[in-house]
Amino acid sequence: MSRERLLLSDVGGMHDVKSRLETSFLAPMKNPEMRQAFGKSMRGGLLLWGPPGCGKTFIAKAVAGELDANFYHVGLSDVLDMWIGSSEKNITQIFDMARRNAPCVLFLDEVDAIGQKRTQLRGGGGMRGVVNQLLQEMDGASNDNEGVFILAATNHPWDIDSALLRPGRLDRTLLVLPPDLPAREAILDLHLRGRPIEKLDLAKIAKHTNGLTGADLALVCEQATEYAMTASIETGTVRPITMKDLGRAVKDVRPSHGPWIESAKNFAMFNNDDGRYDDLLAWIKQNKIK
Ligand SMILES: Nc1ncnc2c1ncn2[C@@H]1O[C@H](COP(=O)(O)OP(=O)(O)OP(=O)(O)O)[C@@H](O)[C@H]1O
Ligand SMILES: [Mg+2]
């Protein structure tokens, strides 16, 4: 558990993601009396999906900050157990703990793990119980989930058990794509904070890093830091990080989301009858990705 002071304003750029988060999730959560007046239940949760390293976890933490809630990060692959019944029990324990510590954001990371593990573990339908348990715990009618906000994340939405995606469950989805220009600048700034730097034109670096993920940009900063530190060790005096260090580092780091985009594109093109991948396909078209 951690109590982060992260807010949506710390999430750089990504204007669309933030405004959709605000209208479809945060505003109703912050206004229970309006929900009641309009008879909207708060069952279910929100699924964040997209390529690795692009801010899903970061955004989930910012949501917790906005709601002034505790943040629990649960990697679902760790919860799944090979022993019959243990996975279900683990899930119950996690939700009980979340209810005891409300208000909190329960962040279910890697929700696709259930779908993936189904074929690996106990053969065939063994994961049905896990899915049912998860649905039962999420269901506000049978549990007092007041103040438990459920966010989930995945890189592979096509592997998620479809029962989890039906209305009233993880029925709101939000695509989190590689950072746009202002997001890239914010990410660079974040990762250089507290380090010795000369006057840097981060907007310029951001312009030259289209296609890099948040995680790639973190790597750029690490690499640039290493160059400056090595030089400092040689001379024995601190030599701040320069534009040149960053420029060199940008050349070293290759975009990491290529393979993801490729497989996502395939799934999206052939499984979009209900329009669930519209956002991704529009982005692919807009960025002229072949
Ligand atoms: N818009 C943003 N503003 C500031 N920092 C960001 C932003 N997006 C991503 N980051 C930074 O990028 C890094 C990667 O983000 P994060 O871990 O949230 O990705 P993820 O989508 O959860 O990846 P994975 O699918 O691998 O779990 C983090 O260090 C985070 O601080
Ligand atoms: Mg993550």
XYZ file of C-alpha atoms and ligand atoms in Angstrom:
322
model
C 0.000 0.000 0.000
C 1.143 3.492 -0.596
C -0.381 6.858 -0.082
C 0.686 8.831 -3.126
C 0.281 12.520 -3.551
C 0.135 12.059 -7.270
C -2.643 13.991 -9.045
C -3.933 14.053 -12.600
C -2.132 17.350 -13.018
C 1.132 15.403 -12.594
C 0.220 13.345 -15.651
C 1.729 15.333 -18.496
C -0.228 15.852 -21.730
C -2.747 13.105 -22.589
C -5.579 15.568 -22.548
C -8.155 13.136 -23.984
C -7.369 10.421 -21.480
C -7.620 12.836 -18.589
C -10.885 14.403 -19.667
C -12.502 11.011 -20.274
C -11.295 9.847 -16.913
C -12.777 12.942 -15.339
C -16.230 12.652 -16.939
C -16.720 8.896 -16.948
C -15.104 8.002 -13.655
C -13.937 10.733 -11.317
C -16.922 13.071 -11.485
C -19.484 10.341 -10.689
C -17.231 9.002 -7.927
C -16.856 12.415 -6.344
C -20.618 13.131 -6.501
C -22.508 10.254 -4.859
C -25.636 12.388 -4.388
C -25.858 12.952 -8.143
C -25.380 9.257 -8.798
C -28.248 8.575 -6.455
C -30.479 11.229 -8.028
C -29.972 9.675 -11.455
C -30.099 6.096 -10.245
C -26.609 5.278 -11.493
C -24.989 2.460 -9.597
C -21.249 2.415 -9.105
C -20.847 -1.245 -9.741
C -17.923 -2.406 -11.771
C -14.813 -0.565 -12.706
C -12.648 0.958 -15.338
C -10.193 -0.906 -17.536
C -7.044 0.868 -18.718
C -5.403 -0.797 -21.671
C -2.596 -0.167 -24.091
C 1.076 -0.836 -24.801
C 3.517 -1.429 -21.931
C 5.230 1.500 -20.285
C 2.775 4.178 -21.336
C 1.315 5.306 -18.027
C -1.488 2.960 -16.958
C -0.067 2.400 -13.484
C 0.912 6.046 -13.194
C -2.613 7.156 -14.090
C -4.187 4.700 -11.649
C -2.050 6.212 -8.881
C -3.131 9.697 -9.936
C -6.778 8.599 -9.739
C -6.176 7.436 -6.169
C -4.635 10.826 -5.441
C -7.630 12.651 -6.938
C -10.020 10.636 -4.780
C -7.772 11.062 -1.756
C -7.793 7.294 -1.449
C -5.308 4.578 -0.555
C -3.719 2.766 -3.477
C -3.395 -1.021 -3.677
C -1.512 -2.536 -6.569
C -2.421 -6.175 -7.133
C -0.624 -8.146 -9.835
C -3.188 -10.770 -10.735
C -0.647 -13.305 -11.925
C 0.698 -13.382 -8.352
C -2.761 -14.021 -6.957
C -3.456 -17.008 -9.160
C -2.483 -20.193 -7.442
C -2.170 -23.675 -8.812
C -4.140 -25.157 -5.905
C -7.854 -25.493 -6.394
C -9.678 -22.893 -4.367
C -6.587 -20.897 -3.339
C -6.912 -18.282 -6.067
C -10.523 -17.636 -5.086
C -9.521 -17.309 -1.440
C -6.716 -14.886 -2.347
C -9.155 -12.721 -4.265
C -11.594 -12.639 -1.354
C -8.803 -11.637 1.024
C -7.705 -8.801 -1.224
C -11.217 -7.380 -1.524
C -11.787 -7.733 2.246
C -8.584 -5.817 2.869
C -9.637 -3.144 0.371
C -13.049 -2.743 2.046
C -11.413 -2.399 5.456
C -9.146 0.339 4.097
C -11.671 2.315 2.059
C -11.561 4.789 0.516
C -9.100 3.077 -1.760
C -8.299 2.377 -5.368
C -7.900 -1.334 -5.926
C -5.703 -1.604 -8.984
C -5.968 -5.034 -10.597
C -2.955 -5.200 -12.860
C -2.597 -7.839 -15.586
C -6.279 -8.850 -15.612
C -5.514 -10.808 -18.744
C -3.498 -13.238 -16.597
C -6.701 -15.090 -15.731
C -7.438 -15.763 -19.379
C -3.856 -16.718 -20.117
C -3.432 -18.979 -17.128
C -6.648 -20.806 -17.834
C -4.918 -22.859 -20.487
C -1.799 -23.445 -18.360
C -3.364 -24.401 -15.065
C -5.604 -27.256 -14.046
C -6.662 -27.697 -17.630
C -9.729 -26.237 -19.253
C -12.326 -24.527 -17.124
C -10.319 -24.227 -13.892
C -10.349 -20.452 -13.972
C -14.136 -20.200 -14.101
C -14.210 -20.136 -10.302
C -11.698 -17.296 -10.235
C -13.695 -15.222 -12.688
C -16.892 -15.870 -10.750
C -15.227 -14.955 -7.473
C -13.916 -11.729 -8.953
C -17.363 -10.856 -10.320
C -18.985 -11.616 -6.999
C -16.508 -9.432 -5.095
C -16.944 -6.585 -7.563
C -20.713 -6.801 -7.368
C -21.859 -3.978 -5.141
C -25.214 -5.681 -4.496
C -23.753 -8.494 -2.430
C -20.892 -6.528 -0.870
C -20.470 -3.186 0.729
C -17.978 -1.771 -1.732
C -18.607 1.811 -0.755
C -15.352 3.673 -1.288
C -13.622 0.822 -3.119
C -12.778 2.054 -6.612
C -11.803 -0.677 -8.994
C -9.344 0.028 -11.761
C -7.854 -2.699 -13.902
C -5.080 -2.712 -16.481
C -3.881 -4.907 -19.289
C -1.636 -4.958 -22.339
C -3.764 -7.741 -23.833
C -7.467 -6.900 -23.662
C -8.197 -9.670 -26.161
C -7.117 -12.250 -23.569
C -9.512 -11.037 -20.898
C -12.344 -13.362 -20.010
C -15.334 -11.790 -21.724
C -17.498 -12.287 -18.627
C -15.393 -9.610 -16.942
C -16.185 -7.075 -19.638
C -19.984 -7.253 -19.573
C -22.082 -4.276 -18.468
C -21.783 -3.497 -14.775
C -18.306 -5.058 -14.660
C -15.137 -3.707 -16.248
C -17.427 -2.024 -18.723
C -15.727 1.326 -19.037
C -12.481 1.131 -20.969
C -9.798 3.666 -21.638
C -6.974 3.302 -24.132
C -3.643 4.672 -22.898
C -1.332 5.229 -25.867
C 2.324 6.298 -26.123
C 2.784 9.795 -24.692
C 2.061 12.810 -26.866
C 4.420 15.792 -27.051
C 3.480 17.531 -23.763
C 3.392 14.148 -22.012
C 6.895 13.367 -23.209
C 8.166 16.680 -21.916
C 6.531 16.045 -18.535
C 7.984 12.558 -18.329
C 11.499 13.822 -19.085
C 11.084 16.525 -16.482
C 9.848 14.015 -13.917
C 12.795 11.707 -14.391
C 15.409 14.464 -14.249
C 13.970 16.071 -11.148
C 16.436 16.339 -8.298
C 19.430 15.634 -10.533
C 22.119 18.177 -11.411
C 21.159 19.672 -14.780
C 22.257 22.618 -16.844
C 19.576 24.724 -18.509
C 17.718 22.180 -20.650
C 15.320 22.604 -23.547
C 13.154 19.574 -22.783
C 10.545 20.589 -25.378
C 13.207 20.107 -28.014
C 14.116 16.648 -26.725
C 10.415 15.793 -26.551
C 10.029 16.702 -30.227
C 12.737 14.245 -31.163
C 11.320 11.357 -29.191
C 8.025 10.679 -30.938
C 7.223 6.993 -30.591
C 9.066 6.460 -27.310
C 7.035 5.184 -24.358
C 7.190 6.585 -20.819
C 9.463 3.717 -19.889
C 11.732 4.440 -22.894
C 11.963 8.077 -21.856
C 12.883 7.060 -18.331
C 15.689 5.065 -19.896
C 16.840 8.099 -21.917
C 17.148 10.040 -18.656
C 19.033 7.211 -16.943
C 21.415 6.961 -19.847
C 22.059 10.724 -19.969
C 22.613 10.719 -16.215
C 25.158 7.978 -16.603
C 27.114 9.995 -19.184
C 27.252 13.037 -16.905
C 28.157 10.947 -13.892
C 30.957 9.136 -15.668
C 32.411 12.478 -16.756
C 32.083 13.798 -13.204
C 33.857 10.794 -11.725
C 36.741 11.316 -14.133
C 37.285 14.896 -13.040
C 36.116 14.612 -9.455
C 33.652 17.503 -9.779
C 29.944 17.334 -10.570
C 29.301 18.059 -14.243
C 25.549 18.644 -14.710
C 23.493 16.764 -17.304
C 23.555 18.613 -20.621
C 21.508 18.715 -23.813
C 24.348 16.830 -25.423
C 24.035 13.977 -22.906
C 20.318 13.769 -23.620
C 20.806 13.905 -27.375
C 23.310 11.065 -27.162
C 20.971 9.044 -24.968
C 18.044 9.519 -27.378
C 20.143 7.936 -30.107
C 20.817 4.930 -27.860
C 17.218 4.130 -26.972
C 15.003 2.337 -29.466
C 11.200 2.561 -29.247
C 9.960 -0.510 -27.388
C 6.306 -0.708 -28.320
C 6.707 -1.920 -31.928
C 5.861 -5.577 -31.317
C 2.863 -4.619 -29.207
C 1.443 -2.342 -31.880
C 1.884 -5.013 -34.488
C -0.026 -7.700 -32.645
C -2.610 -5.220 -31.351
C -3.261 -4.072 -34.888
C -3.984 -7.625 -35.964
C -6.437 -8.256 -33.148
C -8.074 -4.890 -33.627
C -8.590 -5.240 -37.360
C -10.241 -8.625 -37.203
C -12.187 -8.338 -33.952
C -13.766 -4.931 -34.117
C -17.370 -5.800 -34.955
C -18.601 -3.999 -31.846
C -16.225 -1.047 -32.278
C -14.225 -1.829 -29.140
C -10.931 -1.127 -30.918
C -12.039 2.039 -32.729
C -9.729 4.249 -30.654
C -6.673 2.149 -31.405
C -7.409 1.854 -35.115
C -7.925 5.612 -35.371
C -4.580 6.210 -33.669
C -2.804 3.721 -35.958
C -4.273 5.474 -38.981
C -3.426 8.914 -37.657
C 0.179 7.920 -37.013
C 0.415 6.179 -40.358
C 1.641 2.952 -38.775
C 2.016 0.270 -41.420
N 1.742 11.240 -18.935
C 2.771 10.977 -18.120
N 3.265 11.974 -17.344
C 4.298 11.711 -16.529
N 4.917 10.510 -16.421
C 4.461 9.497 -17.157
C 3.354 9.668 -18.046
N 3.135 8.511 -18.674
C 4.044 7.637 -18.213
N 4.865 8.222 -17.294
C 6.044 7.586 -16.664
O 6.402 6.506 -17.519
C 6.770 5.349 -16.799
C 5.969 4.153 -17.251
O 4.601 4.311 -16.894
P 3.730 3.130 -16.233
O 4.559 2.252 -15.377
O 2.538 3.763 -15.618
O 3.305 2.309 -17.540
P 2.265 1.111 -17.682
O 1.342 1.495 -18.795
O 1.648 0.789 -16.376
O 3.197 -0.062 -18.179
P 3.026 -1.663 -18.013
O 1.964 -2.060 -18.995
O 4.364 -2.176 -18.399
O 2.646 -1.932 -16.602
C 6.589 5.685 -15.351
O 7.880 5.878 -14.844
C 5.804 6.980 -15.303
O 6.355 7.753 -14.292
Mg 1.806 -0.891 -15.155
